[in-house]
Tab-separated table of C-alpha atoms in Angstrom:
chain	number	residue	atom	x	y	z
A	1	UNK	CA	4.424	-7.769	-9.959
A	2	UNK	CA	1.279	-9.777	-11.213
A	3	UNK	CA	1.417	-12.119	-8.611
A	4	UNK	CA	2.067	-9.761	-5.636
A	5	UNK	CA	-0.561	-7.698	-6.724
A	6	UNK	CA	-3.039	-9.864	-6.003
A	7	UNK	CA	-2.511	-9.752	-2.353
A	8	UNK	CA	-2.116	-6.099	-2.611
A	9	UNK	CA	-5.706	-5.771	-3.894
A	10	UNK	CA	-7.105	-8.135	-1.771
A	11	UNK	CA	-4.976	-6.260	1.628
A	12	UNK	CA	-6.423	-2.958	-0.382
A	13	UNK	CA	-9.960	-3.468	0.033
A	14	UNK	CA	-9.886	-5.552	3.573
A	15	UNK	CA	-8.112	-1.474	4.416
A	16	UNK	CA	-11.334	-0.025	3.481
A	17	UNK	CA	-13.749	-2.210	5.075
A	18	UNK	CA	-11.404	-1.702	8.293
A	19	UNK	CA	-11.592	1.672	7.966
A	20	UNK	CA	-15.392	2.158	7.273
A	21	UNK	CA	-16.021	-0.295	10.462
A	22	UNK	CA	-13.471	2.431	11.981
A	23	UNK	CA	-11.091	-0.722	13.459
A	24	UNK	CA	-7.824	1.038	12.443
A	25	UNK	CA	-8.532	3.940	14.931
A	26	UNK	CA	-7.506	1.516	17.156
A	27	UNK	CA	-4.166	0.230	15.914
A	28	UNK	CA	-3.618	3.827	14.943
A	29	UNK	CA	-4.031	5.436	18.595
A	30	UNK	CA	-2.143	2.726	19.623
A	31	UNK	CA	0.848	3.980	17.477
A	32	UNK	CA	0.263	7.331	18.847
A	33	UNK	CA	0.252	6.303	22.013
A	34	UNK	CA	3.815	4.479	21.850
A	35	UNK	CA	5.639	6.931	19.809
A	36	UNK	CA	4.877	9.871	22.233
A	37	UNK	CA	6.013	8.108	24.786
A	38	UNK	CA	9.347	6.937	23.297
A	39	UNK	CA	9.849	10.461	21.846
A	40	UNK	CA	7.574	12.919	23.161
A	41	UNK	CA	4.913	14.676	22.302
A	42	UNK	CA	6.054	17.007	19.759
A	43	UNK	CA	5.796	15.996	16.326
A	44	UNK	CA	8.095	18.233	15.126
A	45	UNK	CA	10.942	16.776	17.161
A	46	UNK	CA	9.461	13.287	17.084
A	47	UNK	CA	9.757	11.678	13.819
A	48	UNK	CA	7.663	8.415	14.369
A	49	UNK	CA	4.929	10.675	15.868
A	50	UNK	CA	5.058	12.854	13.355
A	51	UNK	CA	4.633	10.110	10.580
A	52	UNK	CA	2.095	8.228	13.263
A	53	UNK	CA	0.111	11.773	13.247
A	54	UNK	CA	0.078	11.976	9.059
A	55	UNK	CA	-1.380	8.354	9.037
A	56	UNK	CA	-3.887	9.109	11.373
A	57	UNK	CA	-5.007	11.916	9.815
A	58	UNK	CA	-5.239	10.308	6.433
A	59	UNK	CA	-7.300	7.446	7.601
A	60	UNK	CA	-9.716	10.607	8.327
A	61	UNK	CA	-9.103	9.716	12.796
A	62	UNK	CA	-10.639	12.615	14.462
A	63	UNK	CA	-8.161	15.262	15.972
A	64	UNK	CA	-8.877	15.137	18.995
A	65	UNK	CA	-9.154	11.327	18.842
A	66	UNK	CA	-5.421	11.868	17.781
A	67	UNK	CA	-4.289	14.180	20.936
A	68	UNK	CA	-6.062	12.363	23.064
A	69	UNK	CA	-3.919	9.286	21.998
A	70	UNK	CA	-0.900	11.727	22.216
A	71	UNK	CA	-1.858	12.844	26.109
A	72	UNK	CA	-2.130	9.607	26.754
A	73	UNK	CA	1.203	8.336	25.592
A	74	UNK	CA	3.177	12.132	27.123
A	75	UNK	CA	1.333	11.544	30.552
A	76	UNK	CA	1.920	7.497	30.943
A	77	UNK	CA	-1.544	6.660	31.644
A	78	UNK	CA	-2.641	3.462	33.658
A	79	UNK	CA	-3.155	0.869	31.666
A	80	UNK	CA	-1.734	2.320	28.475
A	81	UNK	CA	1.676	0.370	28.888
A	82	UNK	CA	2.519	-1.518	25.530
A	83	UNK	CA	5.463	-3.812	25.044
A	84	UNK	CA	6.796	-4.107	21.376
A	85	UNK	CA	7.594	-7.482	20.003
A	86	UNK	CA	8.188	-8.954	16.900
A	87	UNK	CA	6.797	-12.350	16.193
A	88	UNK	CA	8.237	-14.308	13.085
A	89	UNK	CA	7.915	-17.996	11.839
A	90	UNK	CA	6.371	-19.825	8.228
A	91	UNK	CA	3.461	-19.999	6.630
A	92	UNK	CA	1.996	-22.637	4.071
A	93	UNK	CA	4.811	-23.468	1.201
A	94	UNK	CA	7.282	-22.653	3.875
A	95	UNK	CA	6.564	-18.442	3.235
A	96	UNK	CA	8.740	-16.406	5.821
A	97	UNK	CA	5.959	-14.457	8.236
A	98	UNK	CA	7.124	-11.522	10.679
A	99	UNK	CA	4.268	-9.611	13.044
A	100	UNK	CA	5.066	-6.691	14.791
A	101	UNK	CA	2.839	-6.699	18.033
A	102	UNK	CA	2.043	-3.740	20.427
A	103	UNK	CA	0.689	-5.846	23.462
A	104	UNK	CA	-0.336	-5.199	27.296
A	105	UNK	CA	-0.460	-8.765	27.884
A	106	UNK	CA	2.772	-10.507	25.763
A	107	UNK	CA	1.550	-14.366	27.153
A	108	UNK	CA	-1.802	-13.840	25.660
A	109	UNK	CA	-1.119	-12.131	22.563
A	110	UNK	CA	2.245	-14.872	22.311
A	111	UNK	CA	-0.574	-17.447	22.385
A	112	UNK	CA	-2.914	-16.249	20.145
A	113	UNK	CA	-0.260	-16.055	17.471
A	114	UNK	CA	1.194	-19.693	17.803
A	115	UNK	CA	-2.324	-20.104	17.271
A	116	UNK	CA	-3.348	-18.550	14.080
A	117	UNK	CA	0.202	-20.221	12.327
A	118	UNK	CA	-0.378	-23.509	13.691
A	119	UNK	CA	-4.220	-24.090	12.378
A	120	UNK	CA	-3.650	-22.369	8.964
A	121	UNK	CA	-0.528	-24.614	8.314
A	122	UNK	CA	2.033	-23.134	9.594
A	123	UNK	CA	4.601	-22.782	12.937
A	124	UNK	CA	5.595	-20.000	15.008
A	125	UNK	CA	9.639	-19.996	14.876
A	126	UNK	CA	12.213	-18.341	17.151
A	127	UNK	CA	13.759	-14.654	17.129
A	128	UNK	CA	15.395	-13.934	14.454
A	129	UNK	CA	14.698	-17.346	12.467
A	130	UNK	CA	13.000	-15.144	9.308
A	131	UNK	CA	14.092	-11.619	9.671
A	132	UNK	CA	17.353	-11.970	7.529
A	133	UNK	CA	15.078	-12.633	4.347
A	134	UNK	CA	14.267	-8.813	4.759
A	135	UNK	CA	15.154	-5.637	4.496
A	136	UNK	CA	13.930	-2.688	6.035
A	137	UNK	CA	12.693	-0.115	3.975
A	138	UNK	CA	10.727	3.723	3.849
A	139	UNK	CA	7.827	3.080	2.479
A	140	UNK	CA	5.111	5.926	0.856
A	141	UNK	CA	1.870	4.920	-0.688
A	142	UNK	CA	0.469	7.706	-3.305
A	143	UNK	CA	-3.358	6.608	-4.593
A	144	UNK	CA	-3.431	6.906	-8.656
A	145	UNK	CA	-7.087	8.610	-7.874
A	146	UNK	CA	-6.818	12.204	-8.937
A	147	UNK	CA	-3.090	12.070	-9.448
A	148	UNK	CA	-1.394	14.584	-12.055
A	149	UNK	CA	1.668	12.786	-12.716
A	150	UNK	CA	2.369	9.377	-14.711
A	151	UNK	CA	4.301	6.845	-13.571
A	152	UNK	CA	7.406	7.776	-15.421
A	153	UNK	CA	6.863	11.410	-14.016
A	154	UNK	CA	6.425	10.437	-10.374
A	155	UNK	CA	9.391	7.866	-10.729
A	156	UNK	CA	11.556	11.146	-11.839
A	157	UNK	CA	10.662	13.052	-8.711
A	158	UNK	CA	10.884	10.025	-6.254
A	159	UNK	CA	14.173	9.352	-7.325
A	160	UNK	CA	15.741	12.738	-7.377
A	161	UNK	CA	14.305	12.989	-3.902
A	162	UNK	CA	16.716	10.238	-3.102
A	163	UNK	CA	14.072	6.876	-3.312
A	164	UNK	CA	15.329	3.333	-4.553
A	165	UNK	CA	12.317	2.258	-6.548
A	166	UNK	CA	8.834	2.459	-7.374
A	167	UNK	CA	6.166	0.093	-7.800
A	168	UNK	CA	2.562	-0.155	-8.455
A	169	UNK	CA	-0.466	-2.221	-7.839
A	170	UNK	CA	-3.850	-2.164	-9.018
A	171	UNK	CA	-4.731	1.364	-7.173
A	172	UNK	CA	-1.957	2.859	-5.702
A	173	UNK	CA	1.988	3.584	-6.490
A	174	UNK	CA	4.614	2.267	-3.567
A	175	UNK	CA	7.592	4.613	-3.326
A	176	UNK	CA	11.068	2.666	-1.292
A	177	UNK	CA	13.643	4.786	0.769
A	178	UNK	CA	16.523	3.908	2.541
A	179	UNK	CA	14.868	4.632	6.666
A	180	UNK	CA	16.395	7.746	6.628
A	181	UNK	CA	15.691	9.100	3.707
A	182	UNK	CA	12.006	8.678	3.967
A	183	UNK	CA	11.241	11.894	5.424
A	184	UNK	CA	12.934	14.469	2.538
A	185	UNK	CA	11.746	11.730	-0.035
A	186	UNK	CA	7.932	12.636	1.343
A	187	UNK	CA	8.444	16.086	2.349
A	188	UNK	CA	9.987	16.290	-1.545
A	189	UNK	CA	6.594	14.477	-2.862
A	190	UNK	CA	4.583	16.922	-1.101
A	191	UNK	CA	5.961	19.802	-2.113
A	192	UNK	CA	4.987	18.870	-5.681
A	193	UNK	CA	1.278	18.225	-4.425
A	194	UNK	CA	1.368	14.618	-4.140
A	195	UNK	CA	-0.724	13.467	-1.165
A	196	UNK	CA	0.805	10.509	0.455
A	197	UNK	CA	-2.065	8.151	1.628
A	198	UNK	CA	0.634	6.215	3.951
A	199	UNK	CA	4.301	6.218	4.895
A	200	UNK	CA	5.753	3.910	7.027
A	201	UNK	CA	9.053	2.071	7.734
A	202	UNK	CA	8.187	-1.602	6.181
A	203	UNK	CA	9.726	-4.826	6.006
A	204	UNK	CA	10.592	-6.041	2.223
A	205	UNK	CA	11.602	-9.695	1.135
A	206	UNK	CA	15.055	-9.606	-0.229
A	207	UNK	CA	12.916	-12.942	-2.601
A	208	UNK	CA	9.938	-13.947	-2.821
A	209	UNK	CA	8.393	-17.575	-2.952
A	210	UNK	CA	5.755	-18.054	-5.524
A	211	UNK	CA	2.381	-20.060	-4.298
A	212	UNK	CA	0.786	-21.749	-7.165
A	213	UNK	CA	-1.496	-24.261	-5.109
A	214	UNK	CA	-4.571	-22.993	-4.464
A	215	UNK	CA	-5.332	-24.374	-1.213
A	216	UNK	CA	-2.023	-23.334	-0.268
A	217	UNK	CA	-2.673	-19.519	-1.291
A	218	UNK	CA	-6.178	-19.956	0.660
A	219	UNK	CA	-4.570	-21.078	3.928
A	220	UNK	CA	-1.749	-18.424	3.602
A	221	UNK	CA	-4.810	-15.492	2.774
A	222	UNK	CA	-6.609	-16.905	5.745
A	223	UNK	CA	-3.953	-16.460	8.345
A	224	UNK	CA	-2.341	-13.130	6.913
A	225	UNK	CA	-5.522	-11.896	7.471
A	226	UNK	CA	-6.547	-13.198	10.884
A	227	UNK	CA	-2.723	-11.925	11.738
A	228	UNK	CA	-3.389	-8.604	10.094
A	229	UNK	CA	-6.657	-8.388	12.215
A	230	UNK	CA	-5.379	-9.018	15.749
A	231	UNK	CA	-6.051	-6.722	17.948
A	232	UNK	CA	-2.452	-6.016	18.849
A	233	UNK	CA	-1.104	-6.596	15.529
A	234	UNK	CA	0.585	-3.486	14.214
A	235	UNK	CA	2.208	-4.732	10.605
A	236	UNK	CA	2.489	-8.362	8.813
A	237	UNK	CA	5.408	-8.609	6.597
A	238	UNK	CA	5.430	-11.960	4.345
A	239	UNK	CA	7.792	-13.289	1.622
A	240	UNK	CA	5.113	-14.610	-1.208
A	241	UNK	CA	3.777	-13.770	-4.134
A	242	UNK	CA	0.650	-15.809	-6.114
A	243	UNK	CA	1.395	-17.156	-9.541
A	244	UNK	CA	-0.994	-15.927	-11.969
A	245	UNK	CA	-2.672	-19.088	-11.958
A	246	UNK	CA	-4.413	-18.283	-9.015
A	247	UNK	CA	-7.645	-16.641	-9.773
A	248	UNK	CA	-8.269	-13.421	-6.790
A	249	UNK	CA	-11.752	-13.566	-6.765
A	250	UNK	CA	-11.550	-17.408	-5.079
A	251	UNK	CA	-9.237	-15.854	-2.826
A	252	UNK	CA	-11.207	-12.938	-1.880
């Protein structure tokens, strides 16, 4: 996990700047917005709302900030109308990239993206050229901050909630479901007083590649980023990991 870590910790404290600047309100409502209109506006009988509503209210998102988002999405608003797309192509070192967009405008945005591959080294591909390498996963995210259990602890609970795996970066523990089983596995966690900081359903590589050229690593931190930061950008899912030859803080 050394080298993916890297990335992890370097996505870790880009989340906190984003936060403090208050930029994932936006993303956030946006996810509100979209799931109550697919579903409805009841979290209880809408399961993406109802995780879109927990992440919201972990990143701290004002409540009514979060109904508003909710009204909007129930009542169809002008202008509120977001198509969902997924984006995929390769990065430097011929990484597998896929970005899931929420966009008003899918020629702009569709643009914008061909964009950010093609000056940081890379090419935008067609549907379904990357997608294969992954697998789609539950995925909870439990800060080690102020938690009671170890890892070998919380790995016993996860699991006889029905989870795959667990793994760990620098700050946080990353608990994997099968889709379906996300729900009981977090409902399970919290029930044993284990905030979750995040759940969503992620993509995972099935492999990774391993970047050992600096300049290559730069190019590929560069564009996740920009990709991460588009405006209609709603998750980047990438296939690399850095050797441990590459030094983070000439990344950062």
């Amino acid at each position: 996990m050394a080298g993916h870590s890297k990335w992890a910790n370097i996505k870790h404290k880009k989340a906190k700047a984003d936060a403090q600047k208050g930029k994932i309100f936006t993303k956030l409502g946006r996810e509100l917005i979209v799931a109550a209109r697919a579903g409805g506006g009841d979290p209880n009988n809408n399961f993406r709302l109802k995780i879109a509503v927990e992440n919201a209210k972990s990143a701290n998102m004002p409540n009514d900030n979060i109904q508003r988002a909710i009204q909007k999405g129930v009542g169809g608003g002008e202008g509120e109308s977001y198509e969902e797309l997924r984006y995929e192509g390769y990065g430097p070192g011929g990484v597998a990239i896929m970005v899931d967009i929420m966009t008003d405008n899918r020629n702009r945005t569709a643009g914008e993206v061909r964009h950010i591959f093609s000056k940081h080294g890379g090419n935008l591909g067609e549907t379904g050229c990357v997608n294969w390498m992954f697998n789609e996963k539950g995925q909870l995210t439990i800060l080690k901050e102020d938690l009671k259990f170890d890892e070998d602890e919380l790995m016993l609970l996860a699991l006889e909630a029905g989870a795959e795996d667990l793994q760990q970066d620098e700050e946080s523990f990353i608990v994997y479901t099968a889709p379906d089983d996300m729900e009981a596995v977090r409902q399970a966690l919290l029930d044993q007083g284990i905030e979750i900081e995040e759940a969503k359903i992620n993509q995972v590589p099935q492999n990774t590649i391993e970047i050992a050229d600096m300049d290559q690593a730069k190019k590929l931190v560069r564009m996740m980023e920009l990709l991460e930061d588009h405006d209609d950008s709603q998750g980047v899912y990438a296939n690399f990991e850095f050797a441990d030859s590459i030094n983070e803080e000439e990344l950062d």
